[in-house]
């Protein structure tokens, strides 16, 4: 199925999503172009991970469309959804390696589940993927024996095991030391270019994202507040975008959580 | 391989369970007089069956030859009718045989004792569905005591 | 007063919702043909984890419960001079009640809590989510093998428990207290019925296996994905499963032996 390569791989149109009474997204639209690294940035707690789960079909939006290769994910039936998921993969924040299997078996897991290839070919495929993330030597280790950065790389090898078209990274840089952060930044970029992937990176690490993304969406207050290439964003006129990019403590996003007046509350206490 | 060891353990586990089942089936439980194709039924009326229950044994000289299949009350004579299921390898009891409801030990379960009768040319052999006429009821303790006191009073 | 009634209503609704989610989970896990051949090793592994690893505690408990039954039963029976009824006493207590019930309680504590914690942790570490994103249904891949392993293992464990308990009773009654060995077995045979006692005990055990396994899996699958949530879910599994076993035991006993 060819949909015209100029069309976006993932197209979110007028998405509205509520969790209980709380509105997470209100009438939001985004496009993710093929072969590009698109980043979604925003302050924590605005449901960036939720967006990835919406694209993966684990959550259903209240209204709006999420088109993946032209098919509307929320309206797919179970079987079609599982077919669509075979073309995408997701790197979870924790890595989410299966703790009872070795690194090798973890990477082999999706291949064994979805194909009937002989064990020799699976071995070759797994070693290739592990080589790509630099962990070929660690194939017999258990996930508990890996450092955080290595676990994330092993999970990345597993995510690309079946050569997906789309790969979604959930906070790939969170809690990494500078070296493994650099390794992952390089991996995201090089895998994207070498395998012709489309990447979506969700993160709040401004410097790393600005260095690898082709296009950036800044999300806050239930909607997109600014988008463009990293260059365009730096020139963006919105104070909210600027506050976020430069990491200022106070600004349109207030430092203080909503509270009663400070002075009156202190007076109450002393009474 | 690790999975072979796993299968070995599971196999051992299942074998142990089968052994346990065999022990329970053969040594513990009474698989007893099985299915109706290997047994035949006899009927008997009693005055009083005492504590007799379905599945109580039927014994000849202490040997179990069958079990009580069911107990009903005859709607006309108001007498209990007991259906006995007798193993078909014991199929030559004469119709002069008698039944008695007995108790094993002082407090034990009640069972039916079958006393085979005499045989001559006029006596037929009991067949499926026949009635045994000569029956002795269960001994009811209260009646026994009452009788004893009555006899004492007469003296 | 109104508040208590509201609380009662909320609890009832919560329980019903939980039951509904458990049913959905089970339905999702078992819907469609199970593929034991493709996932042979998964089923093997779970039977090993759930069944074989519970074997030791079952063997030891069965032996001791049989021995205690014989010891206690003997002192009572000896007063009536009915020592020969020791065999039936031990066998019937085990086959009808203690075997299925104690096995289920031990199983809930040993294997049920482990199942809940394992699945809860898989959920908390996003392993279930990531499996879903790999287009592998965690209900079928994770829940179904554990369900079947539980339902298969527990009746087998109960059978082993019964057999070992009766042997334990023999050990104390015959070898120690001097009840006649032939009488021990023959009185047992005269009073234990295969259909009525052994088969009904196995049926009980299958029902308990279903109840305990479903509760354990559901509590894990529904756990709040934090360390506190998982520890709560594990406790709840043991408490709920034990109570459910005792409740079901009463109902089943009334149906099987009550009439």
XYZ file of C-alpha atoms in Angstrom:
685
model
C 0.000 0.000 0.000
C 1.523 3.286 -1.073
C -0.133 6.417 0.125
C 2.058 8.911 -1.589
C 5.259 9.514 0.297
C 4.593 13.198 0.640
C 1.609 12.536 2.875
C 2.316 12.345 6.610
C 2.633 8.872 8.097
C 0.668 9.858 11.163
C -1.919 12.583 10.937
C -3.772 13.718 14.042
C -6.860 15.765 13.318
C -8.891 17.711 15.882
C -8.090 15.325 18.701
C -9.987 15.718 21.960
C -9.244 13.452 24.876
C -10.588 13.545 28.412
C -9.596 11.561 31.419
C -12.612 11.678 33.661
C -13.534 15.325 34.054
C -10.088 16.533 33.090
C -9.506 17.583 29.499
C -6.054 16.459 28.375
C -6.216 17.534 24.741
C -8.662 19.933 23.236
C -9.095 19.953 19.463
C -5.415 19.347 18.715
C -3.896 18.603 15.311
C -0.407 17.378 14.399
C 1.358 15.835 11.435
C 4.325 13.489 11.454
C 6.183 13.353 8.148
C 7.753 10.190 6.802
C 11.448 9.725 7.379
C 11.662 12.633 9.806
C 12.321 12.882 13.512
C 9.429 14.816 14.996
C 9.593 15.851 18.619
C 6.818 16.693 21.028
C 7.914 18.869 23.914
C 6.108 20.339 26.819
C 6.116 20.617 30.585
C 5.690 17.373 32.486
C 2.215 16.292 33.418
C 0.506 17.339 30.210
C 0.058 13.789 28.956
C 2.736 13.423 26.326
C 2.874 9.688 26.948
C -0.894 9.638 26.608
C -0.496 10.929 23.076
C 1.759 7.998 22.168
C -0.735 5.575 23.655
C -3.461 7.216 21.581
C -1.413 6.707 18.409
C -0.777 3.098 19.446
C -4.480 2.534 19.959
C -4.166 1.665 23.650
C -6.441 4.582 24.472
C -9.378 5.890 22.542
C -9.947 9.627 21.998
C -13.279 11.279 22.726
C -13.336 12.780 19.275
C -11.045 13.456 16.353
C -9.070 11.266 14.010
C -5.672 9.607 14.295
C -4.668 8.508 10.823
C -1.845 6.011 10.467
C -1.090 5.314 6.791
C -4.530 6.699 6.045
C -6.344 4.350 8.443
C -8.124 5.854 11.449
C -6.638 4.043 14.452
C -9.544 4.524 16.908
C -12.068 3.091 14.450
C -10.081 -0.050 13.597
C -11.319 -3.360 14.894
C -9.096 -5.498 17.049
C -7.494 -7.466 14.272
C -6.783 -4.449 12.076
C -5.363 -2.635 15.069
C -2.970 -5.516 15.739
C -1.938 -5.476 12.079
C -1.280 -1.746 12.287
C 0.724 -2.161 15.492
C 3.088 -4.545 13.748
C 4.233 -1.552 11.700
C 4.894 0.640 14.701
C 6.860 0.201 17.854
C 7.357 2.100 21.026
C 10.275 2.570 23.338
C 8.981 2.920 26.861
C 10.575 5.155 29.406
C 11.595 2.241 31.586
C 12.633 0.129 28.614
C 10.044 -2.452 29.658
C 12.292 -5.405 28.919
C 10.820 -8.753 29.895
C 12.612 -9.494 33.120
C 12.449 -13.270 32.878
C 14.277 -13.442 29.519
C 17.827 -12.712 28.462
C 18.614 -9.733 26.255
C 18.828 -12.051 23.249
C 15.391 -13.555 23.891
C 13.939 -10.108 24.477
C 15.038 -8.954 21.047
C 13.949 -12.240 19.503
C 10.525 -12.029 21.160
C 8.637 -10.029 18.503
C 10.288 -12.041 15.711
C 9.306 -15.341 17.286
C 5.780 -14.125 17.980
C 5.062 -12.845 14.507
C 7.082 -15.002 12.142
C 7.935 -18.659 11.719
C 11.538 -18.157 10.799
C 14.061 -20.869 11.608
C 16.160 -20.289 14.701
C 19.346 -19.697 12.674
C 17.829 -16.739 10.829
C 16.367 -15.339 14.047
C 19.840 -15.500 15.550
C 21.304 -13.532 12.663
C 18.553 -10.917 12.844
C 18.906 -10.495 16.590
C 22.667 -10.162 16.405
C 22.326 -7.514 13.698
C 19.898 -5.486 15.800
C 22.067 -5.833 18.873
C 25.119 -4.788 16.873
C 23.251 -1.687 15.747
C 22.813 -0.569 19.360
C 26.252 -1.802 20.396
C 25.098 -4.545 22.724
C 26.034 -7.672 20.796
C 28.365 -8.648 23.617
C 25.610 -8.346 26.213
C 23.218 -10.776 24.595
C 23.346 -13.378 27.356
C 22.849 -10.940 30.205
C 19.529 -10.677 32.002
C 17.784 -7.283 32.044
C 18.472 -6.920 35.767
C 22.209 -6.992 35.011
C 22.051 -4.033 32.625
C 22.538 -0.394 33.499
C 19.668 1.984 32.764
C 21.199 3.219 29.527
C 22.007 -0.282 28.330
C 18.480 -1.454 29.132
C 17.094 1.359 27.015
C 19.380 0.429 24.141
C 18.398 -3.225 24.406
C 14.762 -2.151 24.337
C 15.548 -0.084 21.263
C 17.005 -3.171 19.571
C 13.794 -4.991 20.395
C 11.710 -2.096 19.070
C 13.414 -2.234 15.671
C 13.492 -6.038 15.518
C 10.716 -6.278 12.954
C 11.786 -3.168 10.987
C 8.779 -0.996 11.825
C 7.874 2.130 9.888
C 7.181 4.209 12.939
C 9.027 4.275 16.211
C 7.856 6.263 19.213
C 10.237 7.223 21.993
C 8.759 8.004 25.381
C 11.176 10.274 27.293
C 14.282 8.550 25.910
C 16.655 10.942 27.667
C 15.107 11.001 31.117
C 17.434 9.964 33.902
C 20.471 9.195 31.733
C 24.039 10.150 32.369
C 25.614 12.453 29.727
C 27.426 9.617 27.954
C 24.462 7.316 27.515
C 22.366 10.361 26.656
C 24.791 11.107 23.831
C 24.673 7.486 22.710
C 20.885 7.503 22.535
C 20.752 10.840 20.734
C 23.114 9.453 18.110
C 21.159 6.170 17.868
C 17.811 7.860 17.312
C 19.226 9.956 14.519
C 21.264 7.231 12.849
C 18.543 4.567 13.048
C 16.064 7.013 11.628
C 18.291 7.751 8.660
C 19.714 4.271 8.102
C 16.431 2.336 8.326
C 14.222 5.030 6.774
C 12.108 5.157 9.934
C 9.706 7.791 11.028
C 10.416 8.799 14.598
C 8.317 10.530 17.222
C 10.240 11.679 20.277
C 8.401 12.788 23.364
C 10.657 14.642 25.755
C 11.208 17.684 27.881
C 14.981 17.738 27.457
C 15.203 20.842 25.318
C 18.844 20.752 24.243
C 18.838 17.120 23.096
C 15.555 17.420 21.271
C 16.549 20.616 19.496
C 19.752 18.912 18.334
C 18.115 15.933 16.607
C 14.556 16.871 15.692
C 13.548 17.901 12.186
C 10.325 19.358 13.428
C 9.098 20.213 16.901
C 5.688 20.623 18.469
C 5.447 22.366 21.807
C 2.374 21.292 23.700
C 0.959 22.981 26.768
C -2.426 23.776 28.177
C -4.212 21.079 26.192
C -3.089 22.273 22.776
C -0.142 22.985 20.505
C 1.281 26.361 21.468
C 4.015 26.448 18.879
C 5.520 24.322 16.133
C 8.186 24.500 13.509
C 11.772 23.504 12.879
C 14.139 24.023 15.814
C 15.343 27.233 14.124
C 11.862 28.623 13.703
C 11.006 27.787 17.286
C 13.938 29.710 18.670
C 12.513 32.781 16.954
C 8.990 32.048 18.153
C 7.159 35.051 19.537
C 5.024 33.222 22.129
C 6.282 33.915 25.670
C 5.149 30.464 26.759
C 7.340 28.800 24.145
C 10.262 30.962 25.106
C 9.815 30.233 28.779
C 9.864 26.533 28.078
C 12.839 26.600 25.714
C 14.927 28.683 28.053
C 13.829 26.986 31.206
C 12.787 30.056 33.171
C 11.289 29.314 36.544
C 8.507 31.831 36.412
C 6.537 33.173 33.513
C 3.277 32.312 31.812
C 3.560 28.920 33.527
C 3.599 30.117 37.137
C 6.117 28.827 39.638
C 3.446 28.474 42.274
C 0.751 25.900 42.227
C -2.669 27.479 42.480
C -3.150 28.496 46.128
C -4.923 30.928 48.389
C -3.244 34.233 49.106
C 0.070 33.670 50.859
C -0.280 36.399 53.469
C -3.797 35.413 54.535
C -2.814 31.784 54.868
C 0.138 32.624 57.066
C -2.055 34.833 59.214
C -4.515 31.976 59.658
C -1.749 29.774 60.949
C -0.559 32.262 63.539
C -4.022 32.773 64.840
C 18.430 -27.395 27.318
C 16.584 -25.730 30.175
C 13.175 -26.514 28.727
C 13.931 -30.249 28.782
C 14.652 -30.100 32.477
C 11.415 -28.187 32.912
C 9.433 -30.817 31.039
C 11.073 -33.507 33.124
C 9.935 -31.856 36.345
C 6.417 -31.339 35.024
C 6.295 -34.960 33.880
C 7.406 -36.087 37.320
C 4.720 -33.907 38.893
C 1.964 -35.331 36.701
C 3.181 -38.897 37.293
C 3.061 -38.289 41.035
C -0.505 -37.023 40.745
C -1.523 -40.080 38.710
C 0.069 -42.339 41.314
C -1.902 -40.503 43.998
C -5.122 -40.957 42.050
C -4.407 -44.674 41.626
C -3.772 -45.044 45.341
C -7.030 -43.287 46.109
C -8.979 -45.268 43.544
C -7.611 -48.734 44.254
C -6.550 -48.799 47.858
C -8.669 -46.156 49.561
C -11.997 -46.034 47.794
C -14.441 -48.769 47.202
C -14.848 -48.855 43.470
C -17.171 -51.608 44.636
C -19.987 -53.285 42.775
C -19.840 -51.303 39.604
C -22.504 -50.596 36.981
C -25.887 -52.253 36.686
C -24.798 -54.571 33.868
C -22.790 -56.612 36.355
C -25.468 -56.734 39.026
C -29.106 -57.651 39.469
C -31.766 -56.245 41.724
C -33.771 -57.856 44.489
C -36.543 -56.223 46.481
C -37.609 -56.680 50.071
C -40.193 -55.181 52.421
C -39.332 -54.504 56.039
C -41.382 -53.404 59.015
C -38.692 -50.955 60.046
C -35.370 -50.241 58.471
C -33.805 -48.421 61.411
C -30.681 -46.570 60.305
C -30.238 -48.342 56.986
C -29.114 -46.051 54.155
C -28.604 -46.273 50.442
C -25.187 -47.838 49.699
C -25.199 -49.821 52.946
C -23.565 -53.208 52.302
C -25.379 -56.515 51.864
C -23.397 -59.343 53.441
C -23.552 -63.097 53.428
C -21.594 -64.486 56.359
C -19.667 -61.233 56.506
C -18.819 -61.188 52.793
C -20.103 -58.154 50.897
C -22.181 -59.385 47.946
C -24.001 -56.172 47.107
C -25.333 -52.836 48.288
C -28.618 -51.120 49.035
C -29.553 -49.286 45.848
C -32.531 -47.331 47.127
C -35.142 -47.192 49.855
C -38.762 -46.225 49.203
C -42.019 -46.308 51.099
C -44.759 -48.464 49.624
C -47.684 -46.039 49.197
C -50.345 -48.653 50.073
C -48.960 -50.723 52.873
C -46.754 -47.907 54.261
C -43.888 -50.329 54.495
C -40.359 -49.469 53.448
C -39.284 -51.203 50.254
C -35.558 -51.737 49.933
C -33.963 -52.349 46.552
C -30.765 -54.400 46.727
C -28.133 -54.460 44.053
C -26.417 -57.859 44.146
C -23.246 -58.665 42.266
C -24.185 -60.969 39.403
C -21.479 -63.468 40.289
C -23.707 -64.392 43.260
C -26.799 -65.351 41.282
C -27.923 -68.557 42.933
C -29.709 -67.537 46.138
C -32.871 -69.583 46.633
C -36.202 -67.862 47.249
C -36.272 -69.238 50.786
C -33.418 -66.905 51.746
C -34.039 -64.379 54.496
C -32.851 -60.851 55.188
C -32.115 -59.142 58.477
C -30.988 -55.618 59.266
C -27.973 -55.949 61.534
C -25.547 -53.603 63.181
C -21.802 -53.970 63.030
C -20.630 -53.587 66.594
C -22.481 -51.607 69.222
C -22.379 -48.255 67.463
C -21.406 -49.265 63.952
C -23.193 -48.836 60.667
C -26.239 -50.917 59.856
C -26.113 -53.451 57.069
C -28.284 -56.168 55.592
C -27.400 -59.750 56.398
C -28.578 -62.249 53.831
C -29.140 -65.796 55.120
C -29.348 -68.255 52.187
C -32.217 -70.713 52.569
C -32.578 -74.406 51.756
C -32.863 -75.726 48.226
C -35.128 -78.462 46.914
C -36.927 -79.075 43.629
C -39.887 -76.800 44.536
C -37.706 -73.871 45.430
C -36.748 -71.455 42.700
C -33.639 -69.354 42.425
C -34.058 -65.584 42.937
C -33.982 -63.537 39.725
C -33.798 -59.841 38.905
C -36.791 -58.001 40.379
C -37.909 -60.790 42.758
C -39.077 -60.067 46.292
C -37.515 -61.709 49.299
C -40.437 -62.442 51.626
C -38.706 -63.426 54.846
C -37.319 -60.276 56.444
C -36.396 -59.271 59.979
C -36.549 -55.607 60.833
C -33.930 -53.523 62.457
C -33.807 -53.670 66.215
C -34.965 -50.365 67.618
C -33.437 -49.750 70.997
C -36.468 -48.018 72.488
C -38.779 -50.918 71.595
C -36.291 -53.357 73.063
C -36.168 -51.472 76.329
C -39.948 -51.131 76.382
C -40.361 -54.860 75.864
C -37.858 -55.615 78.590
C -39.655 -53.409 81.100
C -43.022 -54.889 80.119
C -41.716 -58.398 80.682
C -40.297 -57.439 84.060
C -43.663 -55.972 85.061
C -45.461 -59.201 84.181
C -43.254 -61.294 86.396
C -26.646 6.484 58.577
C -27.115 7.661 55.014
C -23.381 7.725 54.689
C -23.047 4.067 55.665
C -25.674 3.100 53.133
C -23.863 5.105 50.495
C -20.631 3.374 51.465
C -22.341 -0.001 51.154
C -23.625 0.975 47.729
C -20.184 2.130 46.623
C -18.627 -1.113 47.851
C -21.229 -3.202 46.074
C -20.722 -1.300 42.835
C -16.955 -1.629 43.197
C -17.222 -5.375 43.713
C -19.512 -5.743 40.727
C -17.164 -3.707 38.559
C -14.272 -5.879 39.682
C -16.230 -9.006 38.812
C -17.039 -7.535 35.430
C -13.413 -6.685 34.723
C -12.332 -10.160 35.840
C -14.865 -11.729 33.497
C -13.702 -9.540 30.627
C -10.096 -10.445 31.361
C -10.873 -14.148 31.409
C -12.949 -13.864 28.272
C -10.168 -12.015 26.483
C -7.614 -14.560 27.608
C -9.561 -17.628 26.615
C -11.368 -16.297 23.568
C -10.387 -18.147 20.479
C -8.653 -21.474 20.237
C -5.833 -21.971 22.714
C -2.635 -22.824 20.915
C -0.917 -25.186 23.316
C 1.417 -26.474 20.613
C 2.805 -23.111 19.633
C 3.071 -21.998 23.227
C 3.932 -25.416 24.630
C 6.948 -24.129 26.502
C 4.899 -21.317 28.059
C 2.380 -23.741 29.489
C 5.160 -26.060 30.677
C 6.947 -23.207 32.368
C 3.814 -22.040 34.169
C 2.864 -25.523 35.330
C 6.387 -25.761 36.646
C 6.215 -22.409 38.435
C 2.704 -22.860 39.772
C 2.542 -26.609 40.305
C 5.950 -28.179 40.706
C 7.274 -25.419 42.932
C 4.230 -25.797 45.214
C 4.870 -29.514 45.551
C 7.123 -29.359 48.581
C 4.755 -27.354 50.762
C 1.880 -29.612 49.686
C 3.789 -32.800 50.505
C 4.894 -31.584 53.913
C 1.508 -30.134 54.877
C -0.347 -33.205 53.641
C 1.872 -35.533 55.624
C 1.508 -33.551 58.820
C -2.212 -32.993 58.519
C -2.724 -36.722 57.962
C -0.583 -37.490 60.993
C -2.403 -35.012 63.225
C -5.794 -36.286 62.065
C -4.800 -39.815 62.976
C -3.481 -38.753 66.357
C -6.547 -36.704 67.265
C -8.986 -39.162 65.764
C -7.406 -42.078 67.586
C -7.832 -40.574 71.048
C -11.519 -39.919 70.404
C -12.247 -43.212 68.665
C -10.369 -45.224 71.272
C -12.858 -44.040 73.912
C -15.618 -45.844 72.021
C -13.439 -48.780 71.136
C -13.836 -47.878 67.483
C -10.184 -47.643 66.496
C -10.888 -49.552 63.317
C -12.781 -46.479 62.074
C -9.556 -44.471 62.047
C -8.968 -45.205 58.341
C -12.348 -43.888 57.199
C -12.049 -40.886 59.499
C -8.705 -39.838 58.035
C -9.635 -40.658 54.444
C -13.042 -39.004 54.458
C -11.838 -35.847 56.199
C -9.065 -35.509 53.664
C -10.943 -36.452 50.523
C -14.068 -34.444 51.183
C -12.779 -31.360 52.961
C -9.210 -30.922 54.017
C -7.554 -32.013 50.796
C -9.290 -29.578 48.442
C -9.617 -26.745 50.970
C -6.153 -26.780 52.510
C -4.563 -27.242 49.099
C -6.491 -24.240 47.803
C -5.493 -22.111 50.795
C -1.830 -23.082 50.507
C -2.001 -22.562 46.760
C -3.449 -19.081 47.233
C -0.641 -18.210 49.600
C 2.170 -19.825 47.656
C 1.295 -19.548 43.974
C -1.594 -17.072 43.934
C 0.308 -14.292 45.631
C 3.285 -14.906 43.344
C 1.055 -14.683 40.270
C -0.449 -11.411 41.446
C 2.918 -9.879 42.254
C 4.436 -11.028 38.971
C 1.646 -9.661 36.818
C 1.380 -6.496 38.875
C 5.086 -5.878 38.391
C 4.863 -6.603 34.685
C 2.158 -3.993 34.535
C 4.078 -1.472 36.626
C 7.206 -1.839 34.504
C 5.133 -1.374 31.338
C 5.949 -4.888 30.135
C 2.289 -5.569 29.426
C 1.879 -2.285 27.568
C 4.973 -2.858 25.519
C 3.776 -6.338 24.647
C 0.528 -4.833 23.470
C 2.423 -2.336 21.336
C 4.317 -5.244 19.793
C 0.937 -6.529 18.642
C 1.081 -9.399 21.140
C -2.022 -9.701 23.274
C -0.879 -9.899 26.900
C -4.138 -11.577 27.856
C -3.345 -14.526 25.656
C 0.406 -14.479 26.051
C 0.595 -13.866 29.811
C -2.789 -14.517 31.400
C -3.978 -17.604 29.510
C -0.995 -19.900 30.231
C -1.058 -18.949 33.898
C -4.783 -19.562 34.086
C -4.552 -23.029 32.610
C -1.508 -23.890 34.664
C -3.395 -22.998 37.845
C -6.538 -24.858 36.892
C -4.566 -27.969 35.932
C -2.082 -27.908 38.792
C -4.313 -27.460 41.788
C -6.438 -30.614 41.411
C -3.231 -32.588 40.892
C -1.772 -31.038 44.023
C -4.953 -31.874 45.946
C -4.741 -35.517 44.845
C -1.149 -35.685 46.007
C -2.099 -33.969 49.260
C -4.824 -36.572 49.902
C -2.601 -39.530 49.143
C 0.225 -38.247 51.299
C -2.188 -37.412 54.108
C -3.641 -40.922 54.120
C -0.134 -42.347 54.189
C 0.679 -39.976 57.064
C -2.389 -41.226 58.907
C -1.186 -44.766 58.320
C 2.223 -43.843 59.677
C 0.803 -42.557 62.963
C -2.223 -44.806 63.321
C -0.744 -48.138 62.299
C 2.995 -47.856 62.739
C 2.941 -45.823 65.910
C -0.374 -46.267 67.741
C -0.812 -49.873 66.728
C -4.143 -49.862 64.888
C -4.419 -52.992 62.774
C -2.962 -52.234 59.337
C -5.361 -54.446 57.408
C -8.282 -52.875 59.260
C -7.043 -49.389 58.428
C -7.305 -50.048 54.704
C -10.341 -52.325 54.663
C -12.491 -50.080 56.833
C -11.483 -47.250 54.522
C -12.533 -49.228 51.487
C -15.836 -50.129 53.075
C -16.676 -46.506 53.799
C -15.086 -44.488 51.018
C -16.932 -44.359 47.757
C -15.005 -43.465 44.623
C -17.776 -41.471 42.980
C -19.153 -39.852 46.095
C -15.926 -38.997 47.876
C -12.937 -39.042 45.526
C -14.580 -37.587 42.439
C -16.526 -34.978 44.382
C -13.325 -33.933 46.102
C -11.642 -33.492 42.733
C -14.600 -31.467 41.463
C -14.322 -29.225 44.510
C -10.648 -28.818 43.823
C -11.234 -27.820 40.206
C -13.742 -25.172 41.293
C -11.299 -23.827 43.892
C -8.516 -23.819 41.302
C -10.641 -21.707 39.000
C -11.624 -19.292 41.756
C -8.146 -18.829 43.207
C -6.378 -18.515 39.859
C -8.854 -16.020 38.456
C -8.702 -13.911 41.610
C -4.899 -13.946 41.596
C -4.644 -13.019 37.927
C -7.337 -10.381 38.147
C -5.823 -8.704 41.199
C -2.450 -8.565 39.468
C -3.876 -7.320 36.207
C -5.969 -4.694 37.956
C -3.275 -3.634 40.425
C -2.405 0.012 40.822
C 1.035 0.057 39.167
C 2.995 1.296 42.172
C 4.895 -0.673 44.777
C 2.185 0.042 47.302
C -0.526 -0.988 44.867
C 1.174 -4.290 44.163
C 1.696 -5.133 47.806
C -1.973 -4.366 48.431
C -3.043 -6.483 45.488
C -0.951 -9.399 46.745
C -2.512 -9.214 50.196
C -5.949 -8.926 48.665
C -5.342 -12.021 46.573
C -4.595 -14.133 49.626
C -7.491 -12.736 51.664
C -10.109 -12.725 48.912
C -9.100 -16.094 47.518
C -9.120 -17.724 50.960
C -12.544 -16.342 51.808
C -13.889 -17.291 48.401
C -12.582 -20.841 48.825
C -14.284 -21.214 52.200
C -17.522 -19.749 50.851
C -17.555 -21.964 47.796
C -16.644 -24.927 49.975
C -19.773 -24.458 52.054
C -21.981 -24.212 48.975
C -20.387 -27.207 47.271
C -20.518 -29.301 50.433
C -24.184 -28.478 50.864
C -24.879 -29.496 47.276
C -22.728 -32.626 47.246
C -23.095 -34.099 50.701
C -25.956 -32.128 52.236
C -28.928 -33.802 50.596
